[in-house]
Tab-separated table of C-alpha atoms in Angstrom:
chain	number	residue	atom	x	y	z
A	1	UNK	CA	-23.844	-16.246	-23.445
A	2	UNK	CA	-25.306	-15.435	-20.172
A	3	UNK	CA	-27.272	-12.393	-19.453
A	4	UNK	CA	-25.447	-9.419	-17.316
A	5	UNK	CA	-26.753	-6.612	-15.528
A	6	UNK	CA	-25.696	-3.628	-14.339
A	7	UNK	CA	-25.492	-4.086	-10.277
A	8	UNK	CA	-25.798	-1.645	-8.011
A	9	UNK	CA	-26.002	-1.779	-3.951
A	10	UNK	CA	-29.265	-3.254	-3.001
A	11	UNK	CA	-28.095	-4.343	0.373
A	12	UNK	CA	-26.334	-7.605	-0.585
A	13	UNK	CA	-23.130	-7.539	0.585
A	14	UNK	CA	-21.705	-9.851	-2.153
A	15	UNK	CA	-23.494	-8.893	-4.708
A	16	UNK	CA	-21.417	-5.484	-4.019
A	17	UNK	CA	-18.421	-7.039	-3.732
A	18	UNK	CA	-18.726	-8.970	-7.146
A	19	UNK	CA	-19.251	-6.270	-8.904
A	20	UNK	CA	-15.966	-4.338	-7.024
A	21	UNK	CA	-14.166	-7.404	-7.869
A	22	UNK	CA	-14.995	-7.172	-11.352
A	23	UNK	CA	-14.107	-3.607	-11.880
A	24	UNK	CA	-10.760	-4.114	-10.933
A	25	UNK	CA	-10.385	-6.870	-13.210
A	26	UNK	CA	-11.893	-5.043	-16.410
A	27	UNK	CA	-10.518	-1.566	-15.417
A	28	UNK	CA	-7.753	-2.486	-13.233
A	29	UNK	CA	-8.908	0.408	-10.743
A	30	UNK	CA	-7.528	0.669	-7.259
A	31	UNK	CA	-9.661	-1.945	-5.198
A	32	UNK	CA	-9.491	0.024	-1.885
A	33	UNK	CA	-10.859	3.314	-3.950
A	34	UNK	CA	-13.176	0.902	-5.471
A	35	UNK	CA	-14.301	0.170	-1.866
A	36	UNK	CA	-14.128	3.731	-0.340
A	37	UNK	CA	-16.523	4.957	-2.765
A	38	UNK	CA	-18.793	1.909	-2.759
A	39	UNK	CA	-19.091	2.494	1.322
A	40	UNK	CA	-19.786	6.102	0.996
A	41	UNK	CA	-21.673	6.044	-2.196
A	42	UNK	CA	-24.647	3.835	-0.478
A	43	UNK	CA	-23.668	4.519	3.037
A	44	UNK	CA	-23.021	1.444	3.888
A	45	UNK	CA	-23.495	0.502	7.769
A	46	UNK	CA	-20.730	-0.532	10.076
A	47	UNK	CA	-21.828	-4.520	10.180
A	48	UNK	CA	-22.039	-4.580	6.157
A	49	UNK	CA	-18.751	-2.639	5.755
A	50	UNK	CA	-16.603	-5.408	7.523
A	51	UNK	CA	-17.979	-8.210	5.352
A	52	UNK	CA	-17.544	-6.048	1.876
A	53	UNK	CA	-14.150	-5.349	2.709
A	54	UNK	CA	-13.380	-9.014	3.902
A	55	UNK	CA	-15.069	-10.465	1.061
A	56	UNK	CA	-13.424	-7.925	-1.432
A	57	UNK	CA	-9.374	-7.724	-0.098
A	58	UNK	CA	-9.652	-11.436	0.678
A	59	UNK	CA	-10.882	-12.866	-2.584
A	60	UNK	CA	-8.253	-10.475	-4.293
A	61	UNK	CA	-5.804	-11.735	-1.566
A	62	UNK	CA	-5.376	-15.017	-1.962
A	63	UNK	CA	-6.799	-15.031	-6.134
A	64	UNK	CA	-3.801	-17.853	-7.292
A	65	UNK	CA	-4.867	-19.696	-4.622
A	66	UNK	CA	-8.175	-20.063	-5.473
A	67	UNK	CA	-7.657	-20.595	-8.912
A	68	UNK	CA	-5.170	-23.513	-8.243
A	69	UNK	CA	-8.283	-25.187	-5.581
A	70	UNK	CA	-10.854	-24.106	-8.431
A	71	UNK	CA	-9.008	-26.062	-11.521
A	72	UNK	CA	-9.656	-29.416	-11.088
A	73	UNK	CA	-13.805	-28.710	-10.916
A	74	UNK	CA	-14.353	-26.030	-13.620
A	75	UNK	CA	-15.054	-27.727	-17.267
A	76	UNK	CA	-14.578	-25.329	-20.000
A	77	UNK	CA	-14.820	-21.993	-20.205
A	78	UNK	CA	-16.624	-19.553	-17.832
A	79	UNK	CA	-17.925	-15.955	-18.248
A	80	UNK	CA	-15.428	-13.850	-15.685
A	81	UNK	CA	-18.115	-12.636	-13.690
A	82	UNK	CA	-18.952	-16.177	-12.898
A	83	UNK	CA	-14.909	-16.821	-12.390
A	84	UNK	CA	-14.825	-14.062	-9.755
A	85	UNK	CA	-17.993	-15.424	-8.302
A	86	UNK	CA	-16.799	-18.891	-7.909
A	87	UNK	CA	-13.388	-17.118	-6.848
A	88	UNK	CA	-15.008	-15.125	-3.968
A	89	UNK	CA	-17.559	-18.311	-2.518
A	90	UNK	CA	-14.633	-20.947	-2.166
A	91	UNK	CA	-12.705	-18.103	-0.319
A	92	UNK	CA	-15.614	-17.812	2.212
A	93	UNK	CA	-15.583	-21.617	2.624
A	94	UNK	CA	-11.542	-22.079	2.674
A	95	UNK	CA	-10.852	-18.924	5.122
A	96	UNK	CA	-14.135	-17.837	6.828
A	97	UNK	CA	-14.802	-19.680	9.787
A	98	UNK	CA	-17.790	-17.930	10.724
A	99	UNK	CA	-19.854	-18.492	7.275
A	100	UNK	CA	-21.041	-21.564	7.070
A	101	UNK	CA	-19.921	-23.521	3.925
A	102	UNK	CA	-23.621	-24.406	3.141
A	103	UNK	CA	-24.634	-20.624	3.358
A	104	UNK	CA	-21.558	-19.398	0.946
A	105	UNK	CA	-22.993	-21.544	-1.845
A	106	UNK	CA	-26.558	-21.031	-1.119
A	107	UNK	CA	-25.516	-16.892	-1.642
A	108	UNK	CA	-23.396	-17.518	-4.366
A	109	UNK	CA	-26.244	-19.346	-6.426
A	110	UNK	CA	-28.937	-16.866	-5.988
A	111	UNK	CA	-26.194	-14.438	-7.140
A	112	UNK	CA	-26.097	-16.705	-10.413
A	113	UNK	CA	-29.507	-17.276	-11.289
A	114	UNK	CA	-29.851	-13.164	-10.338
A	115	UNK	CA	-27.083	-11.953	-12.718
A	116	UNK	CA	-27.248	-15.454	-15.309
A	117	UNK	CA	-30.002	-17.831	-15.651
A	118	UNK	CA	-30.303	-21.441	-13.666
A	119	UNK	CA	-27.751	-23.392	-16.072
A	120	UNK	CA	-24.984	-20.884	-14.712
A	121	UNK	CA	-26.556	-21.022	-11.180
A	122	UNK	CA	-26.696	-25.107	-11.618
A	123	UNK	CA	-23.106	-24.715	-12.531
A	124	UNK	CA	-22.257	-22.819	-10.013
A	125	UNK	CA	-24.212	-25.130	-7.288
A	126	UNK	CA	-22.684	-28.324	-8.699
A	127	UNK	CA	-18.451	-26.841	-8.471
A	128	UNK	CA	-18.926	-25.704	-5.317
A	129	UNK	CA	-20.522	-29.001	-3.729
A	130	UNK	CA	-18.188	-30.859	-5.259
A	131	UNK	CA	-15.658	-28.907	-3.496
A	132	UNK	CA	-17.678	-29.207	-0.014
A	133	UNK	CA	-17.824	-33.421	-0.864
A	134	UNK	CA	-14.067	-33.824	-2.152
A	135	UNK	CA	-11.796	-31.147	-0.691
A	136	UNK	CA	-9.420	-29.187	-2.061
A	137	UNK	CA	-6.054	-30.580	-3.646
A	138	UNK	CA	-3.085	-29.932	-1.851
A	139	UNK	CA	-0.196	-27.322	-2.935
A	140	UNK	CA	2.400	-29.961	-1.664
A	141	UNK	CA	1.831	-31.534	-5.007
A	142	UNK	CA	3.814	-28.704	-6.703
A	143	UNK	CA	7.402	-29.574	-6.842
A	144	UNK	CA	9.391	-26.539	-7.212
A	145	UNK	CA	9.756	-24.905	-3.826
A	146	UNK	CA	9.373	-21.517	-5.489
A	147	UNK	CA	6.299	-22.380	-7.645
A	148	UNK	CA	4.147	-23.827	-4.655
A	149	UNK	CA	5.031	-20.504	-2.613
A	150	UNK	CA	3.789	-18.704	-4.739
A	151	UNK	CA	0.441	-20.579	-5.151
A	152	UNK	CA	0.207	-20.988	-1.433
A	153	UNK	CA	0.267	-17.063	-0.896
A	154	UNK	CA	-0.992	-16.310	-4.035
A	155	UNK	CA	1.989	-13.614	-5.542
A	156	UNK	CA	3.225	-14.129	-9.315
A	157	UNK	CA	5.503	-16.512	-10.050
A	158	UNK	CA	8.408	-14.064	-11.533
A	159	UNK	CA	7.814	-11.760	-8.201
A	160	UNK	CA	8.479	-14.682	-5.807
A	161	UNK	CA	11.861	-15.867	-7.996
A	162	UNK	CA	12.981	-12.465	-7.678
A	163	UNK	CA	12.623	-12.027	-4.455
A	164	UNK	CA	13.622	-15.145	-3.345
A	165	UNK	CA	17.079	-14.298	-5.146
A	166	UNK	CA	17.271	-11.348	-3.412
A	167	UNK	CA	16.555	-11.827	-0.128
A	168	UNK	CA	16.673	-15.357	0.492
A	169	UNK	CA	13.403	-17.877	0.191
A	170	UNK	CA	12.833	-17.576	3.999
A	171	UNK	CA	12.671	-13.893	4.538
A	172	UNK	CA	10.955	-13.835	1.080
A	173	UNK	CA	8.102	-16.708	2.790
A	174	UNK	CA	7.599	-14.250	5.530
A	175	UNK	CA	7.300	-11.534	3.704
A	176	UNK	CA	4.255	-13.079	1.142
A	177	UNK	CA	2.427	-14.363	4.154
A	178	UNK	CA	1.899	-10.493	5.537
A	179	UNK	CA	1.375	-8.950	2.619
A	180	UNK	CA	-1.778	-11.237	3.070
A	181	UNK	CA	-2.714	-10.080	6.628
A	182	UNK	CA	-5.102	-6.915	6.404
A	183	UNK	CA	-3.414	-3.792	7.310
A	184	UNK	CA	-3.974	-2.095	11.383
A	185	UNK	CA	-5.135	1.574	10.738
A	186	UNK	CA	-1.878	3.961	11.763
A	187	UNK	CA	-2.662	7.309	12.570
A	188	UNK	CA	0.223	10.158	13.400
A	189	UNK	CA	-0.061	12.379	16.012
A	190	UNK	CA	-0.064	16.405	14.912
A	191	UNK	CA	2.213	17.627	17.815
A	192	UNK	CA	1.984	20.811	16.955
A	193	UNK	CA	-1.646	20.735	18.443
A	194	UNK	CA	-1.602	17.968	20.788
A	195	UNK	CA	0.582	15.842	22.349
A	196	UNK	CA	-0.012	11.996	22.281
A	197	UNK	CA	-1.524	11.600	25.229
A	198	UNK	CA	-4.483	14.282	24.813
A	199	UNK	CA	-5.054	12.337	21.189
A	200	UNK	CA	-5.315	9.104	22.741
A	201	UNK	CA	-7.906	10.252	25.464
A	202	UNK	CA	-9.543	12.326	22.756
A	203	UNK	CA	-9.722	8.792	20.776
A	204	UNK	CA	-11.235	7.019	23.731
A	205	UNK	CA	-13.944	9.457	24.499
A	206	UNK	CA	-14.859	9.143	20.785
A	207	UNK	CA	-15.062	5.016	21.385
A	208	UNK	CA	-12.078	4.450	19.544
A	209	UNK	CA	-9.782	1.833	20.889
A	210	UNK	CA	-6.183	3.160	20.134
A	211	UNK	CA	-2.615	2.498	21.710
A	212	UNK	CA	1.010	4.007	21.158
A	213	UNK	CA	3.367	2.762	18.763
A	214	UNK	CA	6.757	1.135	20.325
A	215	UNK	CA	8.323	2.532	17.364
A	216	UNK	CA	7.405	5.811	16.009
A	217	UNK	CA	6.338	8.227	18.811
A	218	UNK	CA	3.668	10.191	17.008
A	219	UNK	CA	2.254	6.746	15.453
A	220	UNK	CA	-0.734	5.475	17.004
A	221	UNK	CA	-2.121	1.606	16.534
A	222	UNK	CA	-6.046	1.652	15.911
A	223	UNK	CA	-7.696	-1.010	17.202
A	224	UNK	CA	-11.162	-0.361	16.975
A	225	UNK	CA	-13.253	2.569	14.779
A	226	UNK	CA	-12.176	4.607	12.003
A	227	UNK	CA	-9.997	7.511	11.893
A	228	UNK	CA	-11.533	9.555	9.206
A	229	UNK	CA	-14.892	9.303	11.199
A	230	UNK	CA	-13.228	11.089	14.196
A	231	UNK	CA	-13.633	14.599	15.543
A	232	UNK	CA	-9.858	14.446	16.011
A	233	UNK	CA	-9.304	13.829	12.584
A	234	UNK	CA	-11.861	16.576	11.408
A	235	UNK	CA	-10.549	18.897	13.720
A	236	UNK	CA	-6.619	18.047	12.558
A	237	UNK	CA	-5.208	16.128	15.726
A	238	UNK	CA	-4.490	13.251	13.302
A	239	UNK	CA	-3.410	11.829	10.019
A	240	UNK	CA	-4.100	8.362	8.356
A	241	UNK	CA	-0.607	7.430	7.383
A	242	UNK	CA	1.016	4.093	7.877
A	243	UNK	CA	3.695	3.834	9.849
A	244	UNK	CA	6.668	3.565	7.476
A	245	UNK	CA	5.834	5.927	5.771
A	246	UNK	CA	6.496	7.907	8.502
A	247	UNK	CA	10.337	7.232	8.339
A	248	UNK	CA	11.267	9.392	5.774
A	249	UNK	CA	10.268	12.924	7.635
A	250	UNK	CA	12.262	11.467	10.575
A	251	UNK	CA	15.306	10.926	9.024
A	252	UNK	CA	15.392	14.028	6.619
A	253	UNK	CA	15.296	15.340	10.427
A	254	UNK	CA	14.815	18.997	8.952
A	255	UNK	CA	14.906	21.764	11.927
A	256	UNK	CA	12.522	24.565	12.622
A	257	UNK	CA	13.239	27.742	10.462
A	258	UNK	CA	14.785	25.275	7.565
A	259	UNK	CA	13.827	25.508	4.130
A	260	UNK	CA	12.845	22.566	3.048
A	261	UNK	CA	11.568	20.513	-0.284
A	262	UNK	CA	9.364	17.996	-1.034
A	263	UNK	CA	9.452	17.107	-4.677
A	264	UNK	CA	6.730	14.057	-4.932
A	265	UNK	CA	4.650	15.299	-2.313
A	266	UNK	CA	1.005	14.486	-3.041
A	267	UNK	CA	-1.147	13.725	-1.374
A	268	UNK	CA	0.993	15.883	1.173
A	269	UNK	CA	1.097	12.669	3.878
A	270	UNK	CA	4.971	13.508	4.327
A	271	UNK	CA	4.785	17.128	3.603
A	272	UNK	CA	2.831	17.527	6.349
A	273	UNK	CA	4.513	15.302	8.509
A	274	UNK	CA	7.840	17.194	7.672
A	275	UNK	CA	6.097	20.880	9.020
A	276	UNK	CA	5.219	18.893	12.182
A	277	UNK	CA	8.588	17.671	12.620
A	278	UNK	CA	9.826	21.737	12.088
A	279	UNK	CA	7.513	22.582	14.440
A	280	UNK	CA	5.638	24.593	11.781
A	281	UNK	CA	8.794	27.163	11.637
A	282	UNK	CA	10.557	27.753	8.449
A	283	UNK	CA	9.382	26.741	5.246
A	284	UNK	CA	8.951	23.803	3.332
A	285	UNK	CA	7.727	23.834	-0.804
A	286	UNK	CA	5.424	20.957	-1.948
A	287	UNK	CA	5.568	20.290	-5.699
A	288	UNK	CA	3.953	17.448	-7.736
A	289	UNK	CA	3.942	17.022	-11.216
A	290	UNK	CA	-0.143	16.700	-11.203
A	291	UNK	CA	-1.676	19.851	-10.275
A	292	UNK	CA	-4.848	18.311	-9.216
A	293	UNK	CA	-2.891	16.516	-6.268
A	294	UNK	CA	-2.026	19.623	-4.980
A	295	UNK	CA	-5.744	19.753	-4.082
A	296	UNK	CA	-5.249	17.042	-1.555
A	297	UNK	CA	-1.731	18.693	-0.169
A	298	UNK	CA	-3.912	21.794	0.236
A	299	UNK	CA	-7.053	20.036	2.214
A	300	UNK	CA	-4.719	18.664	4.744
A	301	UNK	CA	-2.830	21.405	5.614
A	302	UNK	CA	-5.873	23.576	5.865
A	303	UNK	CA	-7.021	20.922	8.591
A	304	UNK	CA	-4.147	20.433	10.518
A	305	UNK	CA	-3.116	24.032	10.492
A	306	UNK	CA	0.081	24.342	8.985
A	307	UNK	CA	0.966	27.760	7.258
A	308	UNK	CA	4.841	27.294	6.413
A	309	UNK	CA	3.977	25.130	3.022
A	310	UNK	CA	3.268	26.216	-0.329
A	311	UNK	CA	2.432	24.533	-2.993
A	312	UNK	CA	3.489	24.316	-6.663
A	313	UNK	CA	2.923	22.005	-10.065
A	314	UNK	CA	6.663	20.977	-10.872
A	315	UNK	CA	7.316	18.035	-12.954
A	316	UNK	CA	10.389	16.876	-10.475
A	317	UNK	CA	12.752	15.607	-13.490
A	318	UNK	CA	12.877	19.291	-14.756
A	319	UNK	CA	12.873	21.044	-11.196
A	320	UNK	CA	16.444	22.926	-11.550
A	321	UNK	CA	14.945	24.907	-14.761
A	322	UNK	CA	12.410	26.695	-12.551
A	323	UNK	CA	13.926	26.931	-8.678
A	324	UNK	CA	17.338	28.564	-7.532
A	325	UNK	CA	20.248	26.661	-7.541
A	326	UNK	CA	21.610	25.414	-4.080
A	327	UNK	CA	18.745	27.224	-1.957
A	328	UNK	CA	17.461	24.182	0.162
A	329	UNK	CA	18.917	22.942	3.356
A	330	UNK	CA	17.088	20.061	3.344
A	331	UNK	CA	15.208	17.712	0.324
A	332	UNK	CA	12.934	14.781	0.427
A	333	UNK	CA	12.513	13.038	-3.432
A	334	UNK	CA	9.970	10.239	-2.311
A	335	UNK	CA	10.296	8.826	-5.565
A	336	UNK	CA	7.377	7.357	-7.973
A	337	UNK	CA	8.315	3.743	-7.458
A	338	UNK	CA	6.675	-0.029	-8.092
A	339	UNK	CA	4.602	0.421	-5.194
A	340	UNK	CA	5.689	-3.691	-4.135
A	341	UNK	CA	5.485	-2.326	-0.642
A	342	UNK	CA	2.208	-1.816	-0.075
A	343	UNK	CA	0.336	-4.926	-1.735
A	344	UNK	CA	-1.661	-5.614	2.220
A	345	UNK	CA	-3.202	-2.432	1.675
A	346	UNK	CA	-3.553	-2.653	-2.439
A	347	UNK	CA	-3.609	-6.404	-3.255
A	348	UNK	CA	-4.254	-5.849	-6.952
A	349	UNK	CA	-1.009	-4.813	-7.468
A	350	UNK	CA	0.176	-8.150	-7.115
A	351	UNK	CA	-1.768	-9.157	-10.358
A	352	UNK	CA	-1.167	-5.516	-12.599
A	353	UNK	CA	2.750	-5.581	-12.230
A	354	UNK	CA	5.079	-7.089	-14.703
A	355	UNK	CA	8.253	-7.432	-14.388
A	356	UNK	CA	9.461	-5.138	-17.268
A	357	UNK	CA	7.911	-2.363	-15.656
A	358	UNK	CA	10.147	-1.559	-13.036
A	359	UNK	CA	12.702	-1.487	-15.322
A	360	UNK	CA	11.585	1.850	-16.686
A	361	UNK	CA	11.049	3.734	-13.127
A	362	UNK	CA	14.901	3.826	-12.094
A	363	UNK	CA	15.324	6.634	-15.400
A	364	UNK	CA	12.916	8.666	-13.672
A	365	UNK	CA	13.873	8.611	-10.046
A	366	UNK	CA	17.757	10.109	-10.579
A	367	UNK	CA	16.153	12.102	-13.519
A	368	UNK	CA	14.527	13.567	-9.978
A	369	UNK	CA	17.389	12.607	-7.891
A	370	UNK	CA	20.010	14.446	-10.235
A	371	UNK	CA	17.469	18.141	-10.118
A	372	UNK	CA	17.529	17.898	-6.791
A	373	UNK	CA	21.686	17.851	-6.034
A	374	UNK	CA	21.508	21.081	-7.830
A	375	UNK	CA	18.814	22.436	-5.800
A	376	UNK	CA	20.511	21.291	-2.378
A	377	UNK	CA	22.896	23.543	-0.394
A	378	UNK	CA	26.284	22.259	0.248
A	379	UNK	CA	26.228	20.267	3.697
A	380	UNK	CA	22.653	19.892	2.824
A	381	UNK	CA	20.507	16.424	3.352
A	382	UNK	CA	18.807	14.728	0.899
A	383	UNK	CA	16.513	11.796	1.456
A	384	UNK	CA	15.212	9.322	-1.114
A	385	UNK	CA	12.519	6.811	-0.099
A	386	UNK	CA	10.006	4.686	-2.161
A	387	UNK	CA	7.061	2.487	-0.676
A	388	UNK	CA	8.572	-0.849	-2.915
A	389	UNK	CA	10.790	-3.888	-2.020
A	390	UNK	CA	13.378	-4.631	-4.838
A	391	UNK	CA	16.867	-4.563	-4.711
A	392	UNK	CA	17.237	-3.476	-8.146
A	393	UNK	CA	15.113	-0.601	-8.225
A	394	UNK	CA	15.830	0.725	-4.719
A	395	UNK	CA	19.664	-0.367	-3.910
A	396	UNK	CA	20.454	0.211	-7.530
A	397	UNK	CA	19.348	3.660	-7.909
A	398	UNK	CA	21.197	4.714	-5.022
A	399	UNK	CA	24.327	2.955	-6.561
A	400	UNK	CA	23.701	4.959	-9.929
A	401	UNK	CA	23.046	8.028	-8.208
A	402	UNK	CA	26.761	7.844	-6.469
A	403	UNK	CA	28.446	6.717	-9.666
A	404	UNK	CA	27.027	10.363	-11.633
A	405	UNK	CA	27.026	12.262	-8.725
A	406	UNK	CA	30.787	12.560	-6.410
A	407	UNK	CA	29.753	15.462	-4.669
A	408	UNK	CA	27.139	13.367	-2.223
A	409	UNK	CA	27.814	10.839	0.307
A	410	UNK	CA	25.812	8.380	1.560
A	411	UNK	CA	25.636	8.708	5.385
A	412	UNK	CA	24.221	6.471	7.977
A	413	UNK	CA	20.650	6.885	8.852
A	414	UNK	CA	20.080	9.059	12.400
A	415	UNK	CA	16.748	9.076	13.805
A	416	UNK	CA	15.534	5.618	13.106
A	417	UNK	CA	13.503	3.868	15.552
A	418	UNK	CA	15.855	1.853	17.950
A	419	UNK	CA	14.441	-1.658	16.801
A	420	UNK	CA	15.239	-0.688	13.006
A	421	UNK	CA	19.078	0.929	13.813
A	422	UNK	CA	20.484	-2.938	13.197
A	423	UNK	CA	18.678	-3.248	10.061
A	424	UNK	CA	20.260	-0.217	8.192
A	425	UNK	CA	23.286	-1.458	5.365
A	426	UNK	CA	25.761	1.359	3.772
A	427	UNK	CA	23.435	4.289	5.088
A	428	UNK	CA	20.032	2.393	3.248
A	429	UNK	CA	17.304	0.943	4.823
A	430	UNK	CA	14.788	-2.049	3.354
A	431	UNK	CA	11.816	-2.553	5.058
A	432	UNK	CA	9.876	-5.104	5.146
A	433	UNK	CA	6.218	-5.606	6.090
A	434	UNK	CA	7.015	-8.092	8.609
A	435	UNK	CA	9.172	-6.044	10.232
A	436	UNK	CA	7.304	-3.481	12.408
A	437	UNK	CA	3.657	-4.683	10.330
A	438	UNK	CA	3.913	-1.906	8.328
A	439	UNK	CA	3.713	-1.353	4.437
A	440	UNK	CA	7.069	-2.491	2.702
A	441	UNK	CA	9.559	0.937	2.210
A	442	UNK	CA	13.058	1.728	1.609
A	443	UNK	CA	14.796	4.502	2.916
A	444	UNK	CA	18.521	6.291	2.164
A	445	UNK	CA	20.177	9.137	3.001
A	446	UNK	CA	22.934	11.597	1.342
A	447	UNK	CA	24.574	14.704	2.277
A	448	UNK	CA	26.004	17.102	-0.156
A	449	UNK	CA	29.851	18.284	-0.104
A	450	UNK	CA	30.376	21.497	1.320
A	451	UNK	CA	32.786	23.757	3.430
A	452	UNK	CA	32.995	21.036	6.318
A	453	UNK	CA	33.919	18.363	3.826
């Protein structure tokens, strides 16, 4: 057994980054919380930042990978702190250009003999010179075409086949090979303060190199800095919000002096978003089903200075008990959803999924879907969007929803960015990450039977 301690940020980078890595193994925590804390916890410095987070969403990244390169060098069993450790050196010599191969393992056995003894760290030394001496084996000698792309971009095996049926093995290829490309940091513009333009010069006097979107309007590319360090965030000019998840206050389209709900609304990205679009007339009511999210609904629209939302804990799948029948011109039900969209941002998601648990979340979203036809007017607009690519889940929920529920049509979706119009099917939208670089979302639309139909 080898000795373990308890490490804590003592100004080696991966050191930290182990011992991130190895929380979301054991606890299966959200790695880019894991890292958000870590930074601010030990105010970590700009330079030392970049490496963490490369060391930490890159290892997770490209995990299968690794393991398939590791395989023919480890003997036996290994503790999974020296696993990860392994894991996170080869990545440095495979994909880091600018760390020296030599350097990796030098780092990676003082990190054994520092957390083990010198067996482990001799261990450690002798796998990953044997790697520098021989190479790595190549995934072309996996037969099944399927099977190797998954190893190649390191996604589970039952994830790629189903995909692959799905969408096809091509778009599915492009699709794994950005969710492995780190994320650009979207902001939207609050244009009920500032237009675009004064944000973007507000941006550059703060050194932050930023650039319009040629899709969204309000989105703005960051290509330098961070937003949450900005005076413009601080002072509510911005929100962090990626861009497709932007889509859905677009296409609900609500006007000023609507009223307007948002049934999954925390942490009050879209909720906010939606006031913008209304010009901060009318009113819109934010409900989530855990009342300390409401919190973060609150914070943000405190900073950007919107007064027309209220907030309220509502468990979504029970919403027509407790609000008036037929009293909202507009809904959004951004539904709790697999979350296959966003691995870029959340690689461990790749590795916590199974395949039986999506199986489960299309009860809940027209349990949510059905409250909400009773809560819409008639000629009302309802939008239902979820961060997640899957057919099943997203195209087959809609299909449920307009089996049980004759009074709503499915209408084609206005508003969308011109480069995204094509793209729509039978008023519902897929997106993929390679698309506009954004997280992976799916958006449709529905308006209820009234007088005019």
């Amino acid at each position: 057994m080898s000795k373990k301690k308890q490490v804590i940020w003592d100004g080696n980078v991966r050191d930290a980054a182990l011992t991130i890595l190895l929380t979301v193994d054991k606890s299966q925590a959200y790695s880019n919380l894991l890292l958000h804390q870590t930074i601010e916890k030990y105010k970590i410095d700009a330079k030392d930042r970049g490496l963490l987070t490369e060391l930490t969403y890159g290892t997770l990244q490209h995990k299968l990978t690794l393991d398939y390169y590791l395989e023919p060098f480890i003997r036996g069993k290994v503790d999974i702190w020296v696993r990860w450790l392994l894991r996170m050196s080869l990545y440095q010599m495979q994909y880091l250009t600018r760390i020296p191969a030599h350097a990796a393992v030098n780092e990676a056995v003082e990190i054994a003999k520092r957390r083990g003894h010198k067996g482990i760290a001799s261990m450690v030394n002798g796998i990953l010179r044997s790697i520098l001496r021989e190479g790595v084996r190549s995934t072309d000698l996996i037969e099944d075409a399927n099977e190797r792309l998954a190893v190649e971009t390191s996604h589970p095996q039952w994830l790629v086949d189903r995909w692959v049926e799905s969408y096809g093995y091509d778009k599915t290829r492009e699709m794994l090979l950005e969710n492995n490309i780190a994320p650009l940091q979207t902001v939207r513009v609050n244009t009920t303060k500032a237009t675009v333009e004064q944000v973007l010069t507000t941006l550059e006097r703060e050194g932050v190199k930023a650039r319009r979107s040629e899709y969204i309007p309000e989105c703005l590319h960051l290509e330098s800095g961070q937003a949450a360090r900005t005076g413009a965030f601080r002072n509510g000019l911005i929100t962090i919000q990626d861009e497709s998840s932007m889509l859905p206050a677009k296409v609900l389209n609500p006007q000023p002096g609507m009223k307007v709900l948002d049934m999954c609304a925390a942490p009050g990205g879209k909720t906010t978003h939606l006031a913008e679009v209304m010009r901060n007339e009318g009113s819109i009511l934010a409900t989530d089903l855990h009342p300390k999210k409401l919190d973060l609904i609150e914070e943000n629209v405190a900073r950007l200075g919107l007064d027309i939302i209220e907030t309220a804990p509502l468990d979504g799948r029970k919403a027509a008990s407790f609000l008036q029948k037929e009293d909202y011109d507009a809904i959004l039900v951004d539904a709790p959803c697999s979350g296959l969209g966003v691995m870029r941002r959340k690689p461990d998601i790749k590795y916590t999924k199974r395949e039986e648990d999506l199986e489960s979340l299309q009860t809940i979203q027209l349990s949510i879907l059905n409250n909400a036809v009773q809560l819409l007017k008639q000629d009302g607009r309802l939008v239902y969007s979820t961060c997640t690519v899957d057919r099943s889940e997203n195209e087959g929920t809609v299909q449920a929803f307009l089996k049980e529920h004759p009074e709503m049509n499915l209408v084609p979706i206005e508003n969308l960015p011109t480069q995204l119009e094509a793209k729509q099917q039978d008023g519902m939208l897929q997106v993929f990450p390679q698309d506009i670089g954004s997280d992976g979302f799916f958006v449709a639309a529905f308006v209820k039977k009234g007088a005019s139909n």
